[in-house]
mmCIF file of C-alpha atoms and ligand atoms in Angstrom:
data_model
loop_
_atom_site.group_PDB
_atom_site.id
_atom_site.type_symbol
_atom_site.label_atom_id
_atom_site.label_comp_id
_atom_site.label_asym_id
_atom_site.label_seq_id
_atom_site.Cartn_x
_atom_site.Cartn_y
_atom_site.Cartn_z
ATOM 1 C CA MET A 42 71.052 25.344 65.639
ATOM 2 C CA SER A 43 69.543 23.439 62.807
ATOM 3 C CA ARG A 44 69.444 19.888 64.124
ATOM 4 C CA LYS A 45 66.364 17.685 63.328
ATOM 5 C CA HIS A 46 64.148 15.554 65.260
ATOM 6 C CA ILE A 47 64.311 12.114 63.815
ATOM 7 C CA VAL A 48 62.500 8.883 64.653
ATOM 8 C CA ALA A 49 63.860 5.825 62.967
ATOM 9 C CA GLY A 50 62.584 2.218 62.997
ATOM 10 C CA ASN A 51 65.220 -0.502 62.941
ATOM 11 C CA TRP A 52 63.217 -3.592 61.858
ATOM 12 C CA LYS A 53 66.305 -5.884 62.322
ATOM 13 C CA MET A 54 65.717 -9.362 60.853
ATOM 14 C CA ASN A 55 61.950 -9.177 60.839
ATOM 15 C CA ASN A 56 59.083 -9.131 58.270
ATOM 16 C CA THR A 57 58.740 -10.936 54.934
ATOM 17 C CA GLN A 58 58.015 -9.051 51.832
ATOM 18 C CA ALA A 59 54.222 -9.359 52.370
ATOM 19 C CA GLU A 60 54.635 -8.100 55.969
ATOM 20 C CA THR A 61 56.844 -5.301 54.916
ATOM 21 C CA THR A 62 54.265 -4.161 52.479
ATOM 22 C CA ALA A 63 51.408 -4.531 54.976
ATOM 23 C CA LEU A 64 53.351 -2.604 57.644
ATOM 24 C CA ILE A 65 54.290 0.150 55.301
ATOM 25 C CA SER A 66 50.706 0.534 54.124
ATOM 26 C CA ASP A 67 49.725 0.895 57.771
ATOM 27 C CA LEU A 68 52.427 3.461 58.387
ATOM 28 C CA THR A 69 51.373 5.629 55.385
ATOM 29 C CA GLN A 70 47.821 5.757 56.851
ATOM 30 C CA LYS A 71 48.943 7.267 60.081
ATOM 31 C CA GLU A 72 48.687 10.957 60.850
ATOM 32 C CA LYS A 73 52.020 12.634 61.644
ATOM 33 C CA THR A 74 51.420 15.565 64.187
ATOM 34 C CA SER A 75 55.146 16.063 65.041
ATOM 35 C CA ASN A 76 57.974 17.663 63.175
ATOM 36 C CA ALA A 77 60.105 14.435 63.286
ATOM 37 C CA GLU A 78 61.700 13.086 60.208
ATOM 38 C CA VAL A 79 60.581 9.399 59.911
ATOM 39 C CA ILE A 80 62.818 6.686 58.742
ATOM 40 C CA ILE A 81 62.298 2.963 58.555
ATOM 41 C CA ALA A 82 65.011 0.275 58.076
ATOM 42 C CA PRO A 83 63.694 -2.962 56.697
ATOM 43 C CA THR A 84 65.919 -5.948 56.085
ATOM 44 C CA SER A 85 68.053 -5.604 52.932
ATOM 45 C CA ILE A 86 66.019 -7.900 50.703
ATOM 46 C CA ASN A 87 62.965 -5.741 51.072
ATOM 47 C CA LEU A 88 64.627 -2.392 50.696
ATOM 48 C CA TYR A 89 63.597 -2.101 46.915
ATOM 49 C CA THR A 90 60.054 -3.021 47.855
ATOM 50 C CA ALA A 91 59.984 -0.407 50.617
ATOM 51 C CA VAL A 92 61.506 2.391 48.506
ATOM 52 C CA SER A 93 59.066 1.700 45.700
ATOM 53 C CA GLN A 94 56.067 1.604 47.947
ATOM 54 C CA LEU A 95 57.094 4.901 49.724
ATOM 55 C CA GLU A 96 57.723 6.806 46.571
ATOM 56 C CA GLY A 97 56.203 10.310 47.248
ATOM 57 C CA SER A 98 55.855 9.684 50.973
ATOM 58 C CA SER A 99 57.766 11.574 53.469
ATOM 59 C CA ILE A 100 58.764 8.376 55.213
ATOM 60 C CA GLN A 101 62.359 7.516 54.203
ATOM 61 C CA VAL A 102 64.067 4.177 53.995
ATOM 62 C CA ALA A 103 67.427 3.286 55.471
ATOM 63 C CA ALA A 104 69.517 0.155 55.226
ATOM 64 C CA GLN A 105 70.627 -1.747 58.219
ATOM 65 C CA ASN A 106 74.287 -2.471 57.218
ATOM 66 C CA MET A 107 76.560 -2.229 54.288
ATOM 67 C CA HIS A 108 80.047 -3.687 53.244
ATOM 68 C CA GLN A 109 83.067 -1.371 53.212
ATOM 69 C CA ALA A 110 84.465 -2.504 49.844
ATOM 70 C CA GLU A 111 83.301 -1.030 46.528
ATOM 71 C CA ASN A 112 82.516 -4.401 44.980
ATOM 72 C CA GLY A 113 84.186 -7.805 44.610
ATOM 73 C CA ALA A 114 84.510 -11.241 45.922
ATOM 74 C CA TYR A 115 82.477 -10.738 49.296
ATOM 75 C CA THR A 116 80.009 -13.483 49.148
ATOM 76 C CA GLY A 117 76.650 -12.489 50.688
ATOM 77 C CA GLU A 118 77.456 -8.849 51.046
ATOM 78 C CA ILE A 119 75.853 -5.518 49.807
ATOM 79 C CA SER A 120 77.726 -2.468 48.659
ATOM 80 C CA ALA A 121 77.098 1.221 49.024
ATOM 81 C CA SER A 122 76.473 1.614 45.363
ATOM 82 C CA MET A 123 73.968 -1.142 45.394
ATOM 83 C CA LEU A 124 72.056 0.610 48.207
ATOM 84 C CA LYS A 125 72.101 3.894 46.261
ATOM 85 C CA ASP A 126 71.100 2.134 43.159
ATOM 86 C CA VAL A 127 67.744 1.108 44.757
ATOM 87 C CA GLY A 128 67.130 4.531 46.172
ATOM 88 C CA ILE A 129 68.596 4.299 49.682
ATOM 89 C CA GLN A 130 70.012 7.515 51.091
ATOM 90 C CA THR A 131 70.784 6.461 54.686
ATOM 91 C CA VAL A 132 72.592 3.527 56.227
ATOM 92 C CA ILE A 133 72.748 2.378 59.896
ATOM 93 C CA LEU A 134 76.284 1.479 60.833
ATOM 94 C CA GLY A 135 77.828 0.189 64.143
ATOM 95 C CA HIS A 136 74.667 -1.276 65.657
ATOM 96 C CA SER A 137 75.604 -3.267 68.791
ATOM 97 C CA GLU A 138 74.142 -6.458 67.324
ATOM 98 C CA ARG A 139 76.692 -6.161 64.394
ATOM 99 C CA ARG A 140 79.389 -5.443 66.839
ATOM 100 C CA ALA A 141 78.557 -8.436 69.013
ATOM 101 C CA TYR A 142 77.440 -11.010 66.536
ATOM 102 C CA PHE A 143 79.409 -10.099 63.432
ATOM 103 C CA TYR A 144 82.642 -8.897 65.129
ATOM 104 C CA GLU A 145 82.341 -5.346 63.724
ATOM 105 C CA ASN A 146 84.992 -3.204 65.548
ATOM 106 C CA ASP A 147 85.894 0.425 65.505
ATOM 107 C CA THR A 148 88.609 0.049 62.632
ATOM 108 C CA LEU A 149 86.110 -1.702 60.319
ATOM 109 C CA LEU A 150 83.376 0.796 61.137
ATOM 110 C CA ALA A 151 85.710 3.675 60.301
ATOM 111 C CA GLN A 152 86.130 2.053 56.825
ATOM 112 C CA LYS A 153 82.409 1.538 56.378
ATOM 113 C CA VAL A 154 81.733 5.140 57.435
ATOM 114 C CA ASN A 155 84.319 6.363 54.836
ATOM 115 C CA THR A 156 82.682 4.226 52.089
ATOM 116 C CA ALA A 157 79.248 5.315 52.850
ATOM 117 C CA LEU A 158 80.095 8.959 52.794
ATOM 118 C CA SER A 159 82.028 8.652 49.553
ATOM 119 C CA HIS A 160 78.720 7.455 48.049
ATOM 120 C CA GLY A 161 76.793 10.251 49.472
ATOM 121 C CA LEU A 162 74.958 8.073 51.967
ATOM 122 C CA ARG A 163 73.865 9.586 55.233
ATOM 123 C CA ILE A 164 74.926 7.506 58.347
ATOM 124 C CA ILE A 165 72.992 6.629 61.527
ATOM 125 C CA PHE A 166 76.061 5.742 63.558
ATOM 126 C CA CYS A 167 75.216 3.521 66.564
ATOM 127 C CA PHE A 168 77.433 3.131 69.716
ATOM 128 C CA GLY A 169 76.792 2.509 73.460
ATOM 129 C CA GLU A 170 78.267 0.834 76.472
ATOM 130 C CA GLU A 171 77.480 -2.649 77.887
ATOM 131 C CA LEU A 172 76.037 -3.223 81.407
ATOM 132 C CA ASP A 173 79.471 -4.028 82.913
ATOM 133 C CA ASP A 174 80.825 -0.766 81.531
ATOM 134 C CA ARG A 175 78.193 1.187 83.263
ATOM 135 C CA LYS A 176 78.498 -0.687 86.482
ATOM 136 C CA ASN A 177 82.216 -0.090 86.411
ATOM 137 C CA GLY A 178 81.649 3.611 85.702
ATOM 138 C CA LYS A 179 83.405 3.318 82.263
ATOM 139 C CA HIS A 180 80.446 4.341 80.159
ATOM 140 C CA PHE A 181 81.686 7.730 79.187
ATOM 141 C CA ASP A 182 85.138 6.428 78.245
ATOM 142 C CA ILE A 183 83.666 3.634 76.144
ATOM 143 C CA VAL A 184 81.397 5.961 74.257
ATOM 144 C CA GLU A 185 84.154 8.486 73.698
ATOM 145 C CA SER A 186 86.459 5.846 72.334
ATOM 146 C CA GLN A 187 83.771 4.395 70.087
ATOM 147 C CA LEU A 188 83.286 7.838 68.613
ATOM 148 C CA LYS A 189 86.953 8.843 68.381
ATOM 149 C CA ASN A 190 87.904 5.659 66.798
ATOM 150 C CA ALA A 191 85.250 5.429 64.083
ATOM 151 C CA ILE A 192 84.101 8.922 63.156
ATOM 152 C CA PHE A 193 86.280 11.585 64.669
ATOM 153 C CA HIS A 194 88.676 11.438 61.615
ATOM 154 C CA LEU A 195 85.783 13.147 59.581
ATOM 155 C CA THR A 196 85.926 16.753 58.609
ATOM 156 C CA SER A 197 83.310 19.052 60.197
ATOM 157 C CA ASP A 198 81.693 19.339 56.649
ATOM 158 C CA GLN A 199 81.152 15.640 56.579
ATOM 159 C CA TRP A 200 79.311 15.707 59.917
ATOM 160 C CA SER A 201 76.211 17.126 58.010
ATOM 161 C CA GLN A 202 75.841 13.519 56.901
ATOM 162 C CA ILE A 203 76.114 11.982 60.349
ATOM 163 C CA ILE A 204 73.245 11.136 62.808
ATOM 164 C CA LEU A 205 74.407 9.700 66.051
ATOM 165 C CA ALA A 206 72.446 6.959 67.935
ATOM 166 C CA TYR A 207 73.344 6.272 71.521
ATOM 167 C CA GLU A 208 72.103 2.803 72.240
ATOM 168 C CA PRO A 209 73.211 1.408 75.674
ATOM 169 C CA VAL A 210 73.441 -2.377 75.018
ATOM 170 C CA TRP A 211 71.798 -3.302 78.357
ATOM 171 C CA ALA A 212 68.649 -1.335 77.264
ATOM 172 C CA ILE A 213 68.189 -3.015 73.887
ATOM 173 C CA GLY A 214 65.357 -5.451 73.653
ATOM 174 C CA THR A 215 65.356 -5.801 77.450
ATOM 175 C CA GLY A 216 62.391 -3.611 78.254
ATOM 176 C CA GLU A 217 64.802 -1.699 80.488
ATOM 177 C CA THR A 218 65.288 1.754 79.240
ATOM 178 C CA ALA A 219 67.837 4.216 80.291
ATOM 179 C CA SER A 220 66.064 6.881 82.393
ATOM 180 C CA PRO A 221 65.518 10.095 80.676
ATOM 181 C CA GLU A 222 68.218 11.583 83.091
ATOM 182 C CA GLN A 223 70.710 8.913 82.106
ATOM 183 C CA ALA A 224 69.960 9.514 78.324
ATOM 184 C CA GLN A 225 70.150 13.250 78.727
ATOM 185 C CA GLU A 226 73.566 13.030 80.708
ATOM 186 C CA MET A 227 75.086 10.876 77.999
ATOM 187 C CA HIS A 228 73.721 12.854 75.189
ATOM 188 C CA ALA A 229 75.167 16.086 76.718
ATOM 189 C CA PHE A 230 78.446 14.406 77.177
ATOM 190 C CA ILE A 231 78.529 13.280 73.544
ATOM 191 C CA ARG A 232 77.639 16.782 72.390
ATOM 192 C CA LYS A 233 80.447 18.281 74.569
ATOM 193 C CA THR A 234 82.943 15.703 73.097
ATOM 194 C CA VAL A 235 81.953 16.634 69.599
ATOM 195 C CA SER A 236 82.263 20.271 70.479
ATOM 196 C CA GLU A 237 85.745 19.886 71.987
ATOM 197 C CA SER A 238 87.009 17.753 68.942
ATOM 198 C CA TYR A 239 85.300 20.009 66.321
ATOM 199 C CA ASP A 240 83.315 23.124 67.276
ATOM 200 C CA VAL A 241 80.176 24.300 68.877
ATOM 201 C CA THR A 242 78.292 24.601 65.587
ATOM 202 C CA THR A 243 79.023 20.958 64.595
ATOM 203 C CA ALA A 244 78.107 19.743 68.090
ATOM 204 C CA ASN A 245 74.803 21.795 68.032
ATOM 205 C CA ASN A 246 73.808 20.685 64.505
ATOM 206 C CA VAL A 247 74.216 16.941 64.880
ATOM 207 C CA SER A 248 71.009 14.979 65.859
ATOM 208 C CA ILE A 249 71.665 12.442 68.656
ATOM 209 C CA LEU A 250 69.029 9.744 68.861
ATOM 210 C CA TYR A 251 68.430 7.455 71.853
ATOM 211 C CA GLY A 252 67.794 3.773 71.318
ATOM 212 C CA GLY A 253 66.886 1.009 73.724
ATOM 213 C CA SER A 254 63.390 -0.010 74.661
ATOM 214 C CA VAL A 255 61.685 3.250 73.503
ATOM 215 C CA LYS A 256 57.892 2.651 73.722
ATOM 216 C CA PRO A 257 54.875 4.797 73.306
ATOM 217 C CA ALA A 258 54.711 4.978 77.218
ATOM 218 C CA ASN A 259 58.153 6.423 77.686
ATOM 219 C CA ALA A 260 58.940 8.294 74.529
ATOM 220 C CA LYS A 261 57.618 11.665 75.562
ATOM 221 C CA GLU A 262 59.663 11.902 78.593
ATOM 222 C CA ILE A 263 62.800 10.757 76.949
ATOM 223 C CA PHE A 264 62.215 13.149 73.945
ATOM 224 C CA SER A 265 61.622 16.016 76.279
ATOM 225 C CA LYS A 266 65.329 16.160 77.202
ATOM 226 C CA PRO A 267 67.188 19.029 75.553
ATOM 227 C CA ASP A 268 69.955 16.855 73.948
ATOM 228 C CA VAL A 269 67.719 13.984 72.816
ATOM 229 C CA ASP A 270 66.780 14.625 69.330
ATOM 230 C CA GLY A 271 64.962 11.403 68.457
ATOM 231 C CA GLY A 272 64.933 7.797 68.775
ATOM 232 C CA LEU A 273 66.141 4.584 67.112
ATOM 233 C CA ILE A 274 63.272 2.142 67.784
ATOM 234 C CA GLY A 275 63.526 -1.766 67.601
ATOM 235 C CA GLY A 276 60.497 -3.797 68.785
ATOM 236 C CA ALA A 277 58.003 -0.909 68.879
ATOM 237 C CA ALA A 278 58.817 -0.019 65.169
ATOM 238 C CA LEU A 279 57.074 -3.256 64.178
ATOM 239 C CA LYS A 280 53.650 -2.014 65.010
ATOM 240 C CA ALA A 281 52.299 1.052 63.130
ATOM 241 C CA ASP A 282 50.309 2.248 65.993
ATOM 242 C CA ASP A 283 53.194 2.046 68.471
ATOM 243 C CA PHE A 284 55.756 3.484 66.012
ATOM 244 C CA PHE A 285 53.502 6.532 65.199
ATOM 245 C CA ALA A 286 52.783 7.080 68.910
ATOM 246 C CA ILE A 287 56.527 7.491 69.337
ATOM 247 C CA VAL A 288 56.928 9.624 66.259
ATOM 248 C CA ASN A 289 54.217 11.834 67.546
ATOM 249 C CA ALA A 290 55.636 11.958 71.011
ATOM 250 C CA PHE A 291 57.618 15.100 69.858
HETATM 251 P P1 13P B 373 64.486 -2.113 71.081
HETATM 252 O O1 13P B 373 63.705 -0.840 70.914
HETATM 253 O O2 13P B 373 63.761 -3.336 70.651
HETATM 254 O O3 13P B 373 65.130 -2.226 72.548
HETATM 255 O O4 13P B 373 65.733 -2.088 70.055
HETATM 256 C C1 13P B 373 66.470 -0.898 70.036
HETATM 257 C C2 13P B 373 67.512 -0.976 68.945
HETATM 258 O O5 13P B 373 68.309 -1.805 69.038
HETATM 259 C C3 13P B 373 67.326 -0.110 67.720
HETATM 260 O O6 13P B 373 68.367 -0.125 66.900
#
Protein backbone atom coordinates (compact mmCIF):
# COMPACT_ATOMS: atom_id res chain seq x y z
CA MET A 1 0.00 0.00 0.00
CA SER A 2 1.61 3.19 -1.10
CA ARG A 3 -1.01 5.82 -0.72
CA LYS A 4 -0.03 9.20 0.66
CA HIS A 5 -1.47 11.46 3.29
CA ILE A 6 -2.42 14.74 1.64
CA VAL A 7 -3.77 17.98 3.05
CA ALA A 8 -4.91 20.44 0.39
CA GLY A 9 -6.21 23.97 0.92
CA ASN A 10 -8.89 25.11 -1.50
CA TRP A 11 -8.79 28.88 -1.21
CA LYS A 12 -11.85 29.32 -3.47
CA MET A 13 -12.43 32.95 -4.56
CA ASN A 14 -10.41 34.49 -1.74
CA ASN A 15 -7.20 36.51 -1.43
CA THR A 16 -5.76 39.29 -3.56
CA GLN A 17 -2.21 38.99 -4.82
CA ALA A 18 -0.87 40.76 -1.73
CA GLU A 19 -2.93 38.52 0.56
CA THR A 20 -1.76 35.46 -1.37
CA THR A 21 1.87 36.43 -0.91
CA ALA A 22 1.35 37.16 2.79
CA LEU A 23 -0.43 33.87 3.48
CA ILE A 24 2.20 31.87 1.58
CA SER A 25 4.92 33.65 3.49
CA ASP A 26 3.21 32.63 6.75
CA LEU A 27 2.78 29.05 5.53
CA THR A 28 6.45 28.68 4.64
CA GLN A 29 7.40 29.62 8.18
CA LYS A 30 5.34 26.85 9.76
CA GLU A 31 6.95 23.67 10.94
CA LYS A 32 5.60 20.49 9.39
CA THR A 33 5.69 17.59 11.82
CA SER A 34 3.54 15.21 9.79
CA ASN A 35 4.22 13.14 6.70
CA ALA A 36 1.36 14.74 4.77
CA GLU A 37 1.90 16.22 1.34
CA VAL A 38 0.76 19.85 1.45
CA ILE A 39 -1.02 21.54 -1.45
CA ILE A 40 -2.60 24.98 -1.75
CA ALA A 41 -5.03 26.05 -4.46
CA PRO A 42 -5.17 29.83 -4.86
CA THR A 43 -7.42 31.49 -7.41
CA SER A 44 -6.19 31.22 -10.99
CA ILE A 45 -4.91 34.77 -11.34
CA ASN A 46 -2.53 34.18 -8.43
CA LEU A 47 -1.22 30.76 -9.45
CA TYR A 48 1.93 32.10 -11.07
CA THR A 49 2.71 34.25 -8.04
CA ALA A 50 2.20 31.25 -5.75
CA VAL A 51 4.35 28.89 -7.83
CA SER A 52 7.16 31.46 -8.03
CA GLN A 53 7.06 32.17 -4.32
CA LEU A 54 7.06 28.46 -3.42
CA GLU A 55 9.97 27.48 -5.66
CA GLY A 56 12.16 25.15 -3.61
CA SER A 57 9.42 24.62 -0.98
CA SER A 58 7.68 21.29 -0.44
CA ILE A 59 4.30 23.05 -0.55
CA GLN A 60 2.70 22.41 -3.93
CA VAL A 61 0.27 24.55 -5.86
CA ALA A 62 -2.93 23.31 -7.50
CA ALA A 63 -5.49 25.03 -9.72
CA GLN A 64 -9.16 25.07 -8.73
CA ASN A 65 -10.53 24.47 -12.22
CA MET A 66 -9.61 24.09 -15.88
CA HIS A 67 -11.41 24.07 -19.24
CA GLN A 68 -11.71 20.81 -21.15
CA ALA A 69 -10.70 22.15 -24.59
CA GLU A 70 -7.10 22.42 -25.73
CA ASN A 71 -7.49 26.10 -26.68
CA GLY A 72 -9.79 28.31 -28.70
CA ALA A 73 -12.75 30.64 -28.46
CA TYR A 74 -13.73 30.07 -24.83
CA THR A 75 -13.76 33.56 -23.37
CA GLY A 76 -12.64 33.70 -19.78
CA GLU A 77 -11.39 30.13 -19.59
CA ILE A 78 -7.99 28.59 -18.78
CA SER A 79 -6.53 25.52 -20.46
CA ALA A 80 -4.49 22.60 -19.13
CA SER A 81 -1.41 23.70 -21.08
CA MET A 82 -1.67 27.20 -19.57
CA LEU A 83 -1.68 25.66 -16.10
CA LYS A 84 1.33 23.50 -16.93
CA ASP A 85 3.07 26.49 -18.43
CA VAL A 86 3.06 28.34 -15.10
CA GLY A 87 4.28 25.27 -13.21
CA ILE A 88 1.01 23.73 -12.02
CA GLN A 89 1.04 19.93 -11.62
CA THR A 90 -2.35 19.36 -9.97
CA VAL A 91 -5.90 20.53 -10.68
CA ILE A 92 -9.07 20.27 -8.60
CA LEU A 93 -12.01 19.07 -10.71
CA GLY A 94 -15.65 18.48 -9.88
CA HIS A 95 -15.97 20.65 -6.79
CA SER A 96 -19.61 20.87 -5.69
CA GLU A 97 -19.56 24.65 -6.14
CA ARG A 98 -18.56 24.16 -9.79
CA ARG A 99 -21.31 21.55 -10.15
CA ALA A 100 -23.95 23.76 -8.49
CA TYR A 101 -23.11 27.27 -9.75
CA PHE A 102 -21.45 26.52 -13.07
CA TYR A 103 -23.58 23.54 -14.10
CA GLU A 104 -20.70 21.09 -14.37
CA ASN A 105 -22.05 17.58 -14.81
CA ASP A 106 -20.50 14.12 -14.95
CA THR A 107 -20.16 14.15 -18.75
CA LEU A 108 -18.32 17.47 -18.76
CA LEU A 109 -16.17 16.34 -15.85
CA ALA A 110 -15.16 13.17 -17.70
CA GLN A 111 -13.92 15.43 -20.53
CA LYS A 112 -12.01 17.66 -18.11
CA VAL A 113 -10.48 14.58 -16.48
CA ASN A 114 -9.31 13.28 -19.87
CA THR A 115 -7.82 16.61 -20.87
CA ALA A 116 -6.03 17.06 -17.55
CA LEU A 117 -4.52 13.58 -17.71
CA SER A 118 -3.43 14.01 -21.32
CA HIS A 119 -1.39 17.01 -20.14
CA GLY A 120 0.15 15.09 -17.25
CA LEU A 121 -1.81 16.94 -14.59
CA ARG A 122 -2.69 15.14 -11.39
CA ILE A 123 -6.36 15.48 -10.43
CA ILE A 124 -8.06 16.05 -7.10
CA PHE A 125 -11.50 14.77 -8.10
CA CYS A 126 -14.33 16.02 -5.86
CA PHE A 127 -17.74 14.49 -5.41
CA GLY A 128 -20.32 14.04 -2.67
CA GLU A 129 -24.02 13.90 -1.95
CA GLU A 130 -26.43 16.67 -1.00
CA LEU A 131 -28.37 16.69 2.25
CA ASP A 132 -31.58 15.35 0.68
CA ASP A 133 -29.65 12.44 -0.83
CA ARG A 134 -28.37 11.48 2.59
CA LYS A 135 -31.77 11.93 4.24
CA ASN A 136 -33.26 9.65 1.60
CA GLY A 137 -30.52 7.07 2.03
CA LYS A 138 -29.24 7.62 -1.51
CA HIS A 139 -25.75 8.86 -0.61
CA PHE A 140 -23.92 5.67 -1.59
CA ASP A 141 -25.73 5.49 -4.95
CA ILE A 142 -25.03 9.15 -5.72
CA VAL A 143 -21.33 8.85 -4.91
CA GLU A 144 -21.01 5.64 -6.91
CA SER A 145 -22.64 7.21 -9.97
CA GLN A 146 -20.53 10.37 -9.73
CA LEU A 147 -17.40 8.21 -9.76
CA LYS A 148 -18.57 5.77 -12.42
CA ASN A 149 -19.73 8.51 -14.80
CA ALA A 150 -16.67 10.74 -14.58
CA ILE A 151 -13.59 8.63 -13.79
CA PHE A 152 -14.26 4.92 -14.02
CA HIS A 153 -13.48 4.95 -17.75
CA LEU A 154 -9.80 5.47 -16.86
CA THR A 155 -7.25 2.68 -17.01
CA SER A 156 -5.80 1.45 -13.72
CA ASP A 157 -2.46 3.02 -14.74
CA GLN A 158 -4.13 6.41 -14.98
CA TRP A 159 -5.32 6.09 -11.38
CA SER A 160 -1.82 6.93 -10.16
CA GLN A 161 -2.74 10.51 -11.17
CA ILE A 162 -6.05 10.54 -9.28
CA ILE A 163 -6.70 11.79 -5.75
CA LEU A 164 -10.31 11.44 -4.60
CA ALA A 165 -11.98 14.04 -2.40
CA TYR A 166 -15.27 13.09 -0.79
CA GLU A 167 -17.04 16.30 0.12
CA PRO A 168 -20.62 15.92 1.34
CA VAL A 169 -22.29 19.12 0.14
CA TRP A 170 -24.16 19.56 3.44
CA ALA A 171 -20.84 19.78 5.31
CA ILE A 172 -19.17 22.43 3.12
CA GLY A 173 -18.89 25.84 4.73
CA THR A 174 -21.67 24.95 7.15
CA GLY A 175 -19.62 24.17 10.24
CA GLU A 176 -21.35 20.81 10.22
CA THR A 177 -18.83 18.09 9.51
CA ALA A 178 -19.55 14.49 8.72
CA SER A 179 -18.79 12.47 11.81
CA PRO A 180 -15.52 10.54 11.63
CA GLU A 181 -17.67 7.39 11.42
CA GLN A 182 -19.72 8.75 8.51
CA ALA A 183 -16.50 9.75 6.70
CA GLN A 184 -14.94 6.34 7.30
CA GLU A 185 -18.09 4.52 6.20
CA MET A 186 -18.19 6.44 2.90
CA HIS A 187 -14.43 6.21 2.29
CA ALA A 188 -14.51 2.45 2.85
CA PHE A 189 -17.44 2.23 0.42
CA ILE A 190 -15.50 4.26 -2.17
CA ARG A 191 -12.43 2.05 -1.81
CA LYS A 192 -14.58 -1.07 -2.17
CA THR A 193 -16.20 0.38 -5.30
CA VAL A 194 -12.78 1.13 -6.82
CA SER A 195 -11.60 -2.35 -5.88
CA GLU A 196 -14.62 -3.97 -7.55
CA SER A 197 -14.29 -1.90 -10.73
CA TYR A 198 -10.48 -2.19 -10.88
CA ASP A 199 -8.47 -4.20 -8.38
CA VAL A 200 -7.36 -4.19 -4.75
CA THR A 201 -4.02 -2.56 -5.56
CA THR A 202 -5.61 0.38 -7.35
CA ALA A 203 -8.07 0.80 -4.48
CA ASN A 204 -5.38 0.61 -1.80
CA ASN A 205 -3.11 3.07 -3.59
CA VAL A 206 -5.60 5.89 -4.14
CA SER A 207 -5.64 8.65 -1.53
CA ILE A 208 -9.18 9.55 -0.47
CA LEU A 209 -9.47 12.97 1.16
CA TYR A 210 -12.39 14.17 3.23
CA GLY A 211 -13.66 17.74 2.82
CA GLY A 212 -16.32 19.70 4.65
CA SER A 213 -15.76 21.90 7.70
CA VAL A 214 -12.45 20.30 8.66
CA LYS A 215 -10.93 22.42 11.45
CA PRO A 216 -7.98 22.06 13.83
CA ALA A 217 -10.43 20.83 16.49
CA ASN A 218 -11.81 17.91 14.47
CA ALA A 219 -8.99 17.02 12.05
CA LYS A 220 -7.18 14.51 14.24
CA GLU A 221 -10.25 12.37 14.83
CA ILE A 222 -11.26 12.41 11.16
CA PHE A 223 -7.70 11.63 10.01
CA SER A 224 -7.44 8.76 12.49
CA LYS A 225 -9.87 6.72 10.40
CA PRO A 226 -8.15 4.05 8.28
CA ASP A 227 -9.65 5.04 4.93
CA VAL A 228 -9.31 8.80 5.40
CA ASP A 229 -6.01 9.76 3.79
CA GLY A 230 -6.23 13.50 4.22
CA GLY A 231 -8.40 16.54 3.82
CA LEU A 232 -9.52 19.16 1.35
CA ILE A 233 -9.81 22.26 3.47
CA GLY A 234 -11.80 25.39 2.66
CA GLY A 235 -12.25 28.11 5.29
CA ALA A 236 -9.56 26.83 7.65
CA ALA A 237 -6.99 26.89 4.82
CA LEU A 238 -7.11 30.69 4.79
CA LYS A 239 -5.27 30.96 8.11
CA ALA A 240 -1.72 29.63 8.29
CA ASP A 241 -2.03 28.54 11.93
CA ASP A 242 -5.25 26.64 11.36
CA PHE A 243 -4.08 25.06 8.11
CA PHE A 244 -0.85 23.81 9.62
CA ALA A 245 -2.64 22.57 12.72
CA ILE A 246 -4.66 20.43 10.30
CA VAL A 247 -1.56 19.38 8.30
CA ASN A 248 0.09 18.36 11.56
CA ALA A 249 -2.98 16.44 12.74
CA PHE A 250 -1.52 13.36 11.01
P1 LIG B 1 -14.95 24.21 4.18
O1 LIG B 1 -13.74 23.60 4.81
O2 LIG B 1 -14.97 25.71 4.26
O3 LIG B 1 -16.22 23.57 4.67
O4 LIG B 1 -14.88 23.89 2.60
C1 LIG B 1 -14.61 22.60 2.20
C2 LIG B 1 -14.38 22.61 0.73
O5 LIG B 1 -15.27 22.87 -0.04
C3 LIG B 1 -13.02 22.34 0.24
O6 LIG B 1 -13.00 22.16 -1.12
